Amino acid sequence: MDEAVQQFVERMGMVCEKEGMARSAGRIFGLLLVGGRPFSLDEIAEKLQASKAGISTNCRMLEQFGMIERVSSLGDRRDFYRVQDDPWEHMMRVAQQRWRDMVRILADAQTTLPDEMEDGKRTLGTALQFHQLLIRDVDRLLEHWHELQHGGAAPAPAENAA
């Protein structure tokens, strides 16, 4: 692997590790970002000098985060991975879904806590407002992003903030 690519891949690993992911997941993402084509698990493992099992596990995690996608190649039974067409929007949509889940949990708890837990209800209300703000403002951010990238509005989110 080229020295510049190797340095980039290692730096992506360290950044993603700071975000709570496995360093190897960040290295995979870095490789796929600059790779310019889909890679098989074997190719990724070879390039990153890592076990195929570890690569497979981290690819599935990156896929769940919306960062990469699994693709197939005609006549080849292996799975290949590549960066999503717009991984940034996919990652934000995945995060928004977690925030929507949090909104539902906070709203349910706020209405079911006993009345004597006034301070707790107030704290939940603040957390609820924060998450609703996150969802709304990320929708706006993604609309702006889509306009910059494609000259039009972003697709509507799957679900509005609660």
PDB file of N, CA, C and O in Angstrom, residues 41-107:
ATOM      1  N   LEU A  41     -13.662  -8.986   1.358  1.00  0.00           N
ATOM      2  CA  LEU A  41     -13.116  -9.141   2.705  1.00  0.00           C
ATOM      3  C   LEU A  41     -11.657  -9.590   2.647  1.00  0.00           C
ATOM      4  O   LEU A  41     -10.829  -9.103   3.425  1.00  0.00           O
ATOM      5  N   ASP A  42     -11.355 -10.504   1.730  1.00  0.00           N
ATOM      6  CA  ASP A  42      -9.973 -10.982   1.593  1.00  0.00           C
ATOM      7  C   ASP A  42      -9.024  -9.850   1.227  1.00  0.00           C
ATOM      8  O   ASP A  42      -7.921  -9.753   1.779  1.00  0.00           O
ATOM      9  N   GLU A  43      -9.444  -9.000   0.305  1.00  0.00           N
ATOM     10  CA  GLU A  43      -8.598  -7.880  -0.105  1.00  0.00           C
ATOM     11  C   GLU A  43      -8.376  -6.897   1.038  1.00  0.00           C
ATOM     12  O   GLU A  43      -7.251  -6.426   1.247  1.00  0.00           O
ATOM     13  N   ILE A  44      -9.440  -6.608   1.773  1.00  0.00           N
ATOM     14  CA  ILE A  44      -9.321  -5.677   2.901  1.00  0.00           C
ATOM     15  C   ILE A  44      -8.382  -6.258   3.949  1.00  0.00           C
ATOM     16  O   ILE A  44      -7.486  -5.567   4.448  1.00  0.00           O
ATOM     17  N   ALA A  45      -8.583  -7.539   4.275  1.00  0.00           N
ATOM     18  CA  ALA A  45      -7.735  -8.197   5.271  1.00  0.00           C
ATOM     19  C   ALA A  45      -6.268  -8.181   4.841  1.00  0.00           C
ATOM     20  O   ALA A  45      -5.376  -7.918   5.654  1.00  0.00           O
ATOM     21  N   GLU A  46      -6.023  -8.439   3.572  1.00  0.00           N
ATOM     22  CA  GLU A  46      -4.646  -8.447   3.075  1.00  0.00           C
ATOM     23  C   GLU A  46      -4.030  -7.051   3.137  1.00  0.00           C
ATOM     24  O   GLU A  46      -2.913  -6.871   3.626  1.00  0.00           O
ATOM     25  N   LYS A  47      -4.758  -6.058   2.659  1.00  0.00           N
ATOM     26  CA  LYS A  47      -4.223  -4.691   2.630  1.00  0.00           C
ATOM     27  C   LYS A  47      -3.986  -4.142   4.028  1.00  0.00           C
ATOM     28  O   LYS A  47      -3.040  -3.390   4.255  1.00  0.00           O
ATOM     29  N   LEU A  48      -4.860  -4.498   4.972  1.00  0.00           N
ATOM     30  CA  LEU A  48      -4.734  -3.975   6.331  1.00  0.00           C
ATOM     31  C   LEU A  48      -3.963  -4.927   7.249  1.00  0.00           C
ATOM     32  O   LEU A  48      -3.780  -4.614   8.427  1.00  0.00           O
ATOM     33  N   GLN A  49      -3.565  -6.063   6.707  1.00  0.00           N
ATOM     34  CA  GLN A  49      -2.831  -7.088   7.465  1.00  0.00           C
ATOM     35  C   GLN A  49      -3.579  -7.414   8.759  1.00  0.00           C
ATOM     36  O   GLN A  49      -3.050  -7.306   9.858  1.00  0.00           O
ATOM     37  N   ALA A  50      -4.836  -7.787   8.580  1.00  0.00           N
ATOM     38  CA  ALA A  50      -5.709  -8.113   9.706  1.00  0.00           C
ATOM     39  C   ALA A  50      -6.440  -9.410   9.399  1.00  0.00           C
ATOM     40  O   ALA A  50      -6.467  -9.869   8.255  1.00  0.00           O
ATOM     41  N   SER A  51      -7.044  -9.992  10.413  1.00  0.00           N
ATOM     42  CA  SER A  51      -7.769 -11.245  10.220  1.00  0.00           C
ATOM     43  C   SER A  51      -9.061 -11.001   9.453  1.00  0.00           C
ATOM     44  O   SER A  51      -9.709  -9.969   9.621  1.00  0.00           O
ATOM     45  N   LYS A  52      -9.425 -11.961   8.641  1.00  0.00           N
ATOM     46  CA  LYS A  52     -10.663 -11.850   7.865  1.00  0.00           C
ATOM     47  C   LYS A  52     -11.877 -11.796   8.793  1.00  0.00           C
ATOM     48  O   LYS A  52     -12.833 -11.065   8.535  1.00  0.00           O
ATOM     49  N   ALA A  53     -11.835 -12.547   9.897  1.00  0.00           N
ATOM     50  CA  ALA A  53     -12.956 -12.539  10.845  1.00  0.00           C
ATOM     51  C   ALA A  53     -13.138 -11.149  11.457  1.00  0.00           C
ATOM     52  O   ALA A  53     -14.262 -10.646  11.563  1.00  0.00           O
ATOM     53  N   GLY A  54     -12.055 -10.517  11.852  1.00  0.00           N
ATOM     54  CA  GLY A  54     -12.127  -9.169  12.411  1.00  0.00           C
ATOM     55  C   GLY A  54     -12.613  -8.165  11.388  1.00  0.00           C
ATOM     56  O   GLY A  54     -13.412  -7.273  11.700  1.00  0.00           O
ATOM     57  N   ILE A  55     -12.149  -8.304  10.172  1.00  0.00           N
ATOM     58  CA  ILE A  55     -12.578  -7.410   9.095  1.00  0.00           C
ATOM     59  C   ILE A  55     -14.074  -7.591   8.854  1.00  0.00           C
ATOM     60  O   ILE A  55     -14.810  -6.619   8.724  1.00  0.00           O
ATOM     61  N   SER A  56     -14.533  -8.825   8.819  1.00  0.00           N
ATOM     62  CA  SER A  56     -15.949  -9.112   8.597  1.00  0.00           C
ATOM     63  C   SER A  56     -16.819  -8.479   9.682  1.00  0.00           C
ATOM     64  O   SER A  56     -17.827  -7.832   9.393  1.00  0.00           O
ATOM     65  N   THR A  57     -16.424  -8.636  10.932  1.00  0.00           N
ATOM     66  CA  THR A  57     -17.163  -8.064  12.054  1.00  0.00           C
ATOM     67  C   THR A  57     -17.246  -6.546  11.949  1.00  0.00           C
ATOM     68  O   THR A  57     -18.309  -5.948  12.109  1.00  0.00           O
ATOM     69  N   ASN A  58     -16.125  -5.926  11.647  1.00  0.00           N
ATOM     70  CA  ASN A  58     -16.101  -4.462  11.564  1.00  0.00           C
ATOM     71  C   ASN A  58     -16.822  -3.941  10.332  1.00  0.00           C
ATOM     72  O   ASN A  58     -17.413  -2.861  10.367  1.00  0.00           O
ATOM     73  N   CYS A  59     -16.791  -4.683   9.245  1.00  0.00           N
ATOM     74  CA  CYS A  59     -17.557  -4.284   8.061  1.00  0.00           C
ATOM     75  C   CYS A  59     -19.050  -4.302   8.350  1.00  0.00           C
ATOM     76  O   CYS A  59     -19.775  -3.393   7.946  1.00  0.00           O
ATOM     77  N   ARG A  60     -19.514  -5.308   9.070  1.00  0.00           N
ATOM     78  CA  ARG A  60     -20.938  -5.367   9.430  1.00  0.00           C
ATOM     79  C   ARG A  60     -21.326  -4.174  10.312  1.00  0.00           C
ATOM     80  O   ARG A  60     -22.385  -3.586  10.147  1.00  0.00           O
ATOM     81  N   MET A  61     -20.442  -3.811  11.246  1.00  0.00           N
ATOM     82  CA  MET A  61     -20.712  -2.671  12.111  1.00  0.00           C
ATOM     83  C   MET A  61     -20.757  -1.377  11.295  1.00  0.00           C
ATOM     84  O   MET A  61     -21.668  -0.566  11.451  1.00  0.00           O
ATOM     85  N   LEU A  62     -19.790  -1.182  10.402  1.00  0.00           N
ATOM     86  CA  LEU A  62     -19.768   0.015   9.556  1.00  0.00           C
ATOM     87  C   LEU A  62     -21.006   0.071   8.661  1.00  0.00           C
ATOM     88  O   LEU A  62     -21.543   1.150   8.399  1.00  0.00           O
ATOM     89  N   GLU A  63     -21.456  -1.092   8.228  1.00  0.00           N
ATOM     90  CA  GLU A  63     -22.668  -1.179   7.412  1.00  0.00           C
ATOM     91  C   GLU A  63     -23.881  -0.727   8.232  1.00  0.00           C
ATOM     92  O   GLU A  63     -24.734   0.016   7.748  1.00  0.00           O
ATOM     93  N   GLN A  64     -23.955  -1.151   9.485  1.00  0.00           N
ATOM     94  CA  GLN A  64     -25.072  -0.757  10.357  1.00  0.00           C
ATOM     95  C   GLN A  64     -25.060   0.744  10.636  1.00  0.00           C
ATOM     96  O   GLN A  64     -26.113   1.353  10.780  1.00  0.00           O
ATOM     97  N   PHE A  65     -23.883   1.347  10.705  1.00  0.00           N
ATOM     98  CA  PHE A  65     -23.761   2.791  10.932  1.00  0.00           C
ATOM     99  C   PHE A  65     -24.056   3.595   9.667  1.00  0.00           C
ATOM    100  O   PHE A  65     -24.102   4.814   9.710  1.00  0.00           O
ATOM    101  N   GLY A  66     -24.234   2.916   8.540  1.00  0.00           N
ATOM    102  CA  GLY A  66     -24.528   3.619   7.301  1.00  0.00           C
ATOM    103  C   GLY A  66     -23.300   4.190   6.617  1.00  0.00           C
ATOM    104  O   GLY A  66     -23.418   5.038   5.743  1.00  0.00           O
ATOM    105  N   MET A  67     -22.128   3.719   7.005  1.00  0.00           N
ATOM    106  CA  MET A  67     -20.887   4.254   6.447  1.00  0.00           C
ATOM    107  C   MET A  67     -20.460   3.517   5.178  1.00  0.00           C
ATOM    108  O   MET A  67     -19.897   4.122   4.280  1.00  0.00           O
ATOM    109  N   ILE A  68     -20.706   2.223   5.141  1.00  0.00           N
ATOM    110  CA  ILE A  68     -20.350   1.420   3.972  1.00  0.00           C
ATOM    111  C   ILE A  68     -21.535   0.554   3.599  1.00  0.00           C
ATOM    112  O   ILE A  68     -22.489   0.418   4.374  1.00  0.00           O
ATOM    113  N   GLU A  69     -21.457  -0.030   2.417  1.00  0.00           N
ATOM    114  CA  GLU A  69     -22.511  -0.947   1.999  1.00  0.00           C
ATOM    115  C   GLU A  69     -21.894  -2.182   1.360  1.00  0.00           C
ATOM    116  O   GLU A  69     -20.805  -2.131   0.807  1.00  0.00           O
ATOM    117  N   ARG A  70     -22.639  -3.275   1.466  1.00  0.00           N
ATOM    118  CA  ARG A  70     -22.234  -4.535   0.860  1.00  0.00           C
ATOM    119  C   ARG A  70     -22.791  -4.582  -0.554  1.00  0.00           C
ATOM    120  O   ARG A  70     -23.955  -4.259  -0.773  1.00  0.00           O
ATOM    121  N   VAL A  71     -21.960  -4.954  -1.492  1.00  0.00           N
ATOM    122  CA  VAL A  71     -22.382  -5.068  -2.888  1.00  0.00           C
ATOM    123  C   VAL A  71     -21.905  -6.412  -3.421  1.00  0.00           C
ATOM    124  O   VAL A  71     -21.044  -7.053  -2.845  1.00  0.00           O
ATOM    125  N   SER A  72     -22.509  -6.813  -4.518  1.00  0.00           N
ATOM    126  CA  SER A  72     -22.091  -8.075  -5.137  1.00  0.00           C
ATOM    127  C   SER A  72     -21.523  -7.785  -6.516  1.00  0.00           C
ATOM    128  O   SER A  72     -21.717  -6.709  -7.077  1.00  0.00           O
ATOM    129  N   SER A  73     -20.836  -8.770  -7.025  1.00  0.00           N
ATOM    130  CA  SER A  73     -20.254  -8.669  -8.359  1.00  0.00           C
ATOM    131  C   SER A  73     -20.763  -9.854  -9.166  1.00  0.00           C
ATOM    132  O   SER A  73     -20.704 -11.006  -8.700  1.00  0.00           O
ATOM    133  N   LEU A  74     -21.272  -9.579 -10.348  1.00  0.00           N
ATOM    134  CA  LEU A  74     -21.838 -10.615 -11.200  1.00  0.00           C
ATOM    135  C   LEU A  74     -20.841 -11.759 -11.382  1.00  0.00           C
ATOM    136  O   LEU A  74     -19.680 -11.536 -11.744  1.00  0.00           O
ATOM    137  N   GLY A  75     -21.270 -12.968 -11.087  1.00  0.00           N
ATOM    138  CA  GLY A  75     -20.438 -14.148 -11.267  1.00  0.00           C
ATOM    139  C   GLY A  75     -19.479 -14.417 -10.126  1.00  0.00           C
ATOM    140  O   GLY A  75     -18.687 -15.343 -10.182  1.00  0.00           O
ATOM    141  N   ASP A  76     -19.531 -13.611  -9.070  1.00  0.00           N
ATOM    142  CA  ASP A  76     -18.638 -13.794  -7.920  1.00  0.00           C
ATOM    143  C   ASP A  76     -19.504 -13.957  -6.683  1.00  0.00           C
ATOM    144  O   ASP A  76     -20.371 -13.123  -6.408  1.00  0.00           O
ATOM    145  N   ARG A  77     -19.297 -15.023  -5.938  1.00  0.00           N
ATOM    146  CA  ARG A  77     -20.128 -15.306  -4.767  1.00  0.00           C
ATOM    147  C   ARG A  77     -19.703 -14.512  -3.533  1.00  0.00           C
ATOM    148  O   ARG A  77     -20.398 -14.503  -2.534  1.00  0.00           O
ATOM    149  N   ARG A  78     -18.557 -13.851  -3.593  1.00  0.00           N
ATOM    150  CA  ARG A  78     -18.068 -13.112  -2.431  1.00  0.00           C
ATOM    151  C   ARG A  78     -18.831 -11.801  -2.247  1.00  0.00           C
ATOM    152  O   ARG A  78     -19.374 -11.246  -3.188  1.00  0.00           O
ATOM    153  N   ASP A  79     -18.825 -11.340  -1.015  1.00  0.00           N
ATOM    154  CA  ASP A  79     -19.353 -10.014  -0.713  1.00  0.00           C
ATOM    155  C   ASP A  79     -18.235  -9.005  -0.886  1.00  0.00           C
ATOM    156  O   ASP A  79     -17.076  -9.273  -0.555  1.00  0.00           O
ATOM    157  N   PHE A  80     -18.598  -7.840  -1.392  1.00  0.00           N
ATOM    158  CA  PHE A  80     -17.672  -6.737  -1.539  1.00  0.00           C
ATOM    159  C   PHE A  80     -18.233  -5.564  -0.753  1.00  0.00           C
ATOM    160  O   PHE A  80     -19.450  -5.454  -0.560  1.00  0.00           O
ATOM    161  N   TYR A  81     -17.359  -4.687  -0.316  1.00  0.00           N
ATOM    162  CA  TYR A  81     -17.777  -3.514   0.442  1.00  0.00           C
ATOM    163  C   TYR A  81     -17.235  -2.258  -0.208  1.00  0.00           C
ATOM    164  O   TYR A  81     -16.142  -2.247  -0.757  1.00  0.00           O
ATOM    165  N   ARG A  82     -18.061  -1.207  -0.115  1.00  0.00           N
ATOM    166  CA  ARG A  82     -17.645   0.096  -0.613  1.00  0.00           C
ATOM    167  C   ARG A  82     -18.278   1.162   0.263  1.00  0.00           C
ATOM    168  O   ARG A  82     -19.242   0.892   0.990  1.00  0.00           O
ATOM    169  N   VAL A  83     -17.759   2.371   0.166  1.00  0.00           N
ATOM    170  CA  VAL A  83     -18.330   3.490   0.900  1.00  0.00           C
ATOM    171  C   VAL A  83     -19.685   3.807   0.286  1.00  0.00           C
ATOM    172  O   VAL A  83     -19.856   3.751  -0.935  1.00  0.00           O
ATOM    173  N   GLN A  84     -20.663   4.121   1.131  1.00  0.00           N
ATOM    174  CA  GLN A  84     -21.975   4.545   0.647  1.00  0.00           C
ATOM    175  C   GLN A  84     -21.797   5.729  -0.303  1.00  0.00           C
ATOM    176  O   GLN A  84     -20.823   6.467  -0.197  1.00  0.00           O
ATOM    177  N   ASP A  85     -22.766   5.937  -1.196  1.00  0.00           N
ATOM    178  CA  ASP A  85     -22.694   7.078  -2.109  1.00  0.00           C
ATOM    179  C   ASP A  85     -22.566   8.389  -1.352  1.00  0.00           C
ATOM    180  O   ASP A  85     -21.852   9.281  -1.761  1.00  0.00           O
ATOM    181  N   ASP A  86     -23.270   8.542  -0.275  1.00  0.00           N
ATOM    182  CA  ASP A  86     -23.160   9.730   0.565  1.00  0.00           C
ATOM    183  C   ASP A  86     -23.106   9.257   2.017  1.00  0.00           C
ATOM    184  O   ASP A  86     -24.099   9.312   2.740  1.00  0.00           O
ATOM    185  N   PRO A  87     -21.933   8.786   2.438  1.00  0.00           N
ATOM    186  CA  PRO A  87     -21.862   8.204   3.785  1.00  0.00           C
ATOM    187  C   PRO A  87     -22.183   9.206   4.885  1.00  0.00           C
ATOM    188  O   PRO A  87     -22.690   8.843   5.933  1.00  0.00           O
ATOM    189  N   TRP A  88     -21.935  10.470   4.631  1.00  0.00           N
ATOM    190  CA  TRP A  88     -22.151  11.488   5.657  1.00  0.00           C
ATOM    191  C   TRP A  88     -23.635  11.614   5.960  1.00  0.00           C
ATOM    192  O   TRP A  88     -24.027  11.663   7.139  1.00  0.00           O
ATOM    193  N   GLU A  89     -24.461  11.656   4.920  1.00  0.00           N
ATOM    194  CA  GLU A  89     -25.898  11.728   5.149  1.00  0.00           C
ATOM    195  C   GLU A  89     -26.404  10.437   5.792  1.00  0.00           C
ATOM    196  O   GLU A  89     -27.201  10.485   6.730  1.00  0.00           O
ATOM    197  N   HIS A  90     -25.918   9.304   5.326  1.00  0.00           N
ATOM    198  CA  HIS A  90     -26.353   8.023   5.907  1.00  0.00           C
ATOM    199  C   HIS A  90     -26.010   7.959   7.396  1.00  0.00           C
ATOM    200  O   HIS A  90     -26.829   7.528   8.212  1.00  0.00           O
ATOM    201  N   MET A  91     -24.803   8.389   7.749  1.00  0.00           N
ATOM    202  CA  MET A  91     -24.399   8.357   9.160  1.00  0.00           C
ATOM    203  C   MET A  91     -25.297   9.257  10.000  1.00  0.00           C
ATOM    204  O   MET A  91     -25.688   8.895  11.116  1.00  0.00           O
ATOM    205  N   MET A  92     -25.632  10.423   9.478  1.00  0.00           N
ATOM    206  CA  MET A  92     -26.480  11.344  10.226  1.00  0.00           C
ATOM    207  C   MET A  92     -27.896  10.795  10.360  1.00  0.00           C
ATOM    208  O   MET A  92     -28.538  10.966  11.398  1.00  0.00           O
ATOM    209  N   ARG A  93     -28.407  10.136   9.330  1.00  0.00           N
ATOM    210  CA  ARG A  93     -29.750   9.543   9.408  1.00  0.00           C
ATOM    211  C   ARG A  93     -29.783   8.413  10.442  1.00  0.00           C
ATOM    212  O   ARG A  93     -30.768   8.260  11.178  1.00  0.00           O
ATOM    213  N   VAL A  94     -28.716   7.623  10.510  1.00  0.00           N
ATOM    214  CA  VAL A  94     -28.636   6.563  11.525  1.00  0.00           C
ATOM    215  C   VAL A  94     -28.624   7.195  12.919  1.00  0.00           C
ATOM    216  O   VAL A  94     -29.330   6.748  13.828  1.00  0.00           O
ATOM    217  N   ALA A  95     -27.839   8.260  13.088  1.00  0.00           N
ATOM    218  CA  ALA A  95     -27.791   8.946  14.383  1.00  0.00           C
ATOM    219  C   ALA A  95     -29.157   9.529  14.729  1.00  0.00           C
ATOM    220  O   ALA A  95     -29.611   9.437  15.879  1.00  0.00           O
ATOM    221  N   GLN A  96     -29.825  10.115  13.744  1.00  0.00           N
ATOM    222  CA  GLN A  96     -31.154  10.676  13.994  1.00  0.00           C
ATOM    223  C   GLN A  96     -32.127   9.611  14.491  1.00  0.00           C
ATOM    224  O   GLN A  96     -32.968   9.893  15.347  1.00  0.00           O
ATOM    225  N   GLN A  97     -32.018   8.421  13.953  1.00  0.00           N
ATOM    226  CA  GLN A  97     -32.917   7.360  14.401  1.00  0.00           C
ATOM    227  C   GLN A  97     -32.669   7.040  15.870  1.00  0.00           C
ATOM    228  O   GLN A  97     -33.615   6.833  16.630  1.00  0.00           O
ATOM    229  N   ARG A  98     -31.411   7.043  16.288  1.00  0.00           N
ATOM    230  CA  ARG A  98     -31.103   6.830  17.709  1.00  0.00           C
ATOM    231  C   ARG A  98     -31.681   7.967  18.550  1.00  0.00           C
ATOM    232  O   ARG A  98     -32.207   7.737  19.642  1.00  0.00           O
ATOM    233  N   TRP A  99     -31.596   9.197  18.039  1.00  0.00           N
ATOM    234  CA  TRP A  99     -32.137  10.342  18.775  1.00  0.00           C
ATOM    235  C   TRP A  99     -33.659  10.260  18.856  1.00  0.00           C
ATOM    236  O   TRP A  99     -34.250  10.626  19.873  1.00  0.00           O
ATOM    237  N   ARG A 100     -34.293   9.781  17.788  1.00  0.00           N
ATOM    238  CA  ARG A 100     -35.753   9.611  17.821  1.00  0.00           C
ATOM    239  C   ARG A 100     -36.143   8.559  18.859  1.00  0.00           C
ATOM    240  O   ARG A 100     -37.142   8.717  19.569  1.00  0.00           O
ATOM    241  N   ASP A 101     -35.374   7.496  18.932  1.00  0.00           N
ATOM    242  CA  ASP A 101     -35.618   6.488  19.968  1.00  0.00           C
ATOM    243  C   ASP A 101     -35.492   7.119  21.351  1.00  0.00           C
ATOM    244  O   ASP A 101     -36.304   6.847  22.246  1.00  0.00           O
ATOM    245  N   MET A 102     -34.475   7.962  21.519  1.00  0.00           N
ATOM    246  CA  MET A 102     -34.264   8.634  22.802  1.00  0.00           C
ATOM    247  C   MET A 102     -35.438   9.557  23.119  1.00  0.00           C
ATOM    248  O   MET A 102     -35.908   9.605  24.263  1.00  0.00           O
ATOM    249  N   VAL A 103     -35.950  10.272  22.127  1.00  0.00           N
ATOM    250  CA  VAL A 103     -37.099  11.159  22.325  1.00  0.00           C
ATOM    251  C   VAL A 103     -38.290  10.359  22.842  1.00  0.00           C
ATOM    252  O   VAL A 103     -38.968  10.772  23.793  1.00  0.00           O
ATOM    253  N   ARG A 104     -38.560   9.221  22.232  1.00  0.00           N
ATOM    254  CA  ARG A 104     -39.693   8.387  22.675  1.00  0.00           C
ATOM    255  C   ARG A 104     -39.498   7.922  24.121  1.00  0.00           C
ATOM    256  O   ARG A 104     -40.430   7.968  24.930  1.00  0.00           O
ATOM    257  N   ILE A 105     -38.296   7.473  24.443  1.00  0.00           N
ATOM    258  CA  ILE A 105     -38.015   6.989  25.801  1.00  0.00           C
ATOM    259  C   ILE A 105     -38.156   8.115  26.822  1.00  0.00           C
ATOM    260  O   ILE A 105     -38.767   7.941  27.885  1.00  0.00           O
ATOM    261  N   LEU A 106     -37.588   9.277  26.499  1.00  0.00           N
ATOM    262  CA  LEU A 106     -37.656  10.412  27.417  1.00  0.00           C
ATOM    263  C   LEU A 106     -39.092  10.885  27.605  1.00  0.00           C
ATOM    264  O   LEU A 106     -39.519  11.169  28.742  1.00  0.00           O
ATOM    265  N   ALA A 107     -39.853  10.980  26.520  1.00  0.00           N
ATOM    266  CA  ALA A 107     -41.242  11.435  26.610  1.00  0.00           C
ATOM    267  C   ALA A 107     -42.079  10.452  27.422  1.00  0.00           C
ATOM    268  O   ALA A 107     -42.887  10.872  28.267  1.00  0.00           O
TER     269      ALA A 107
END
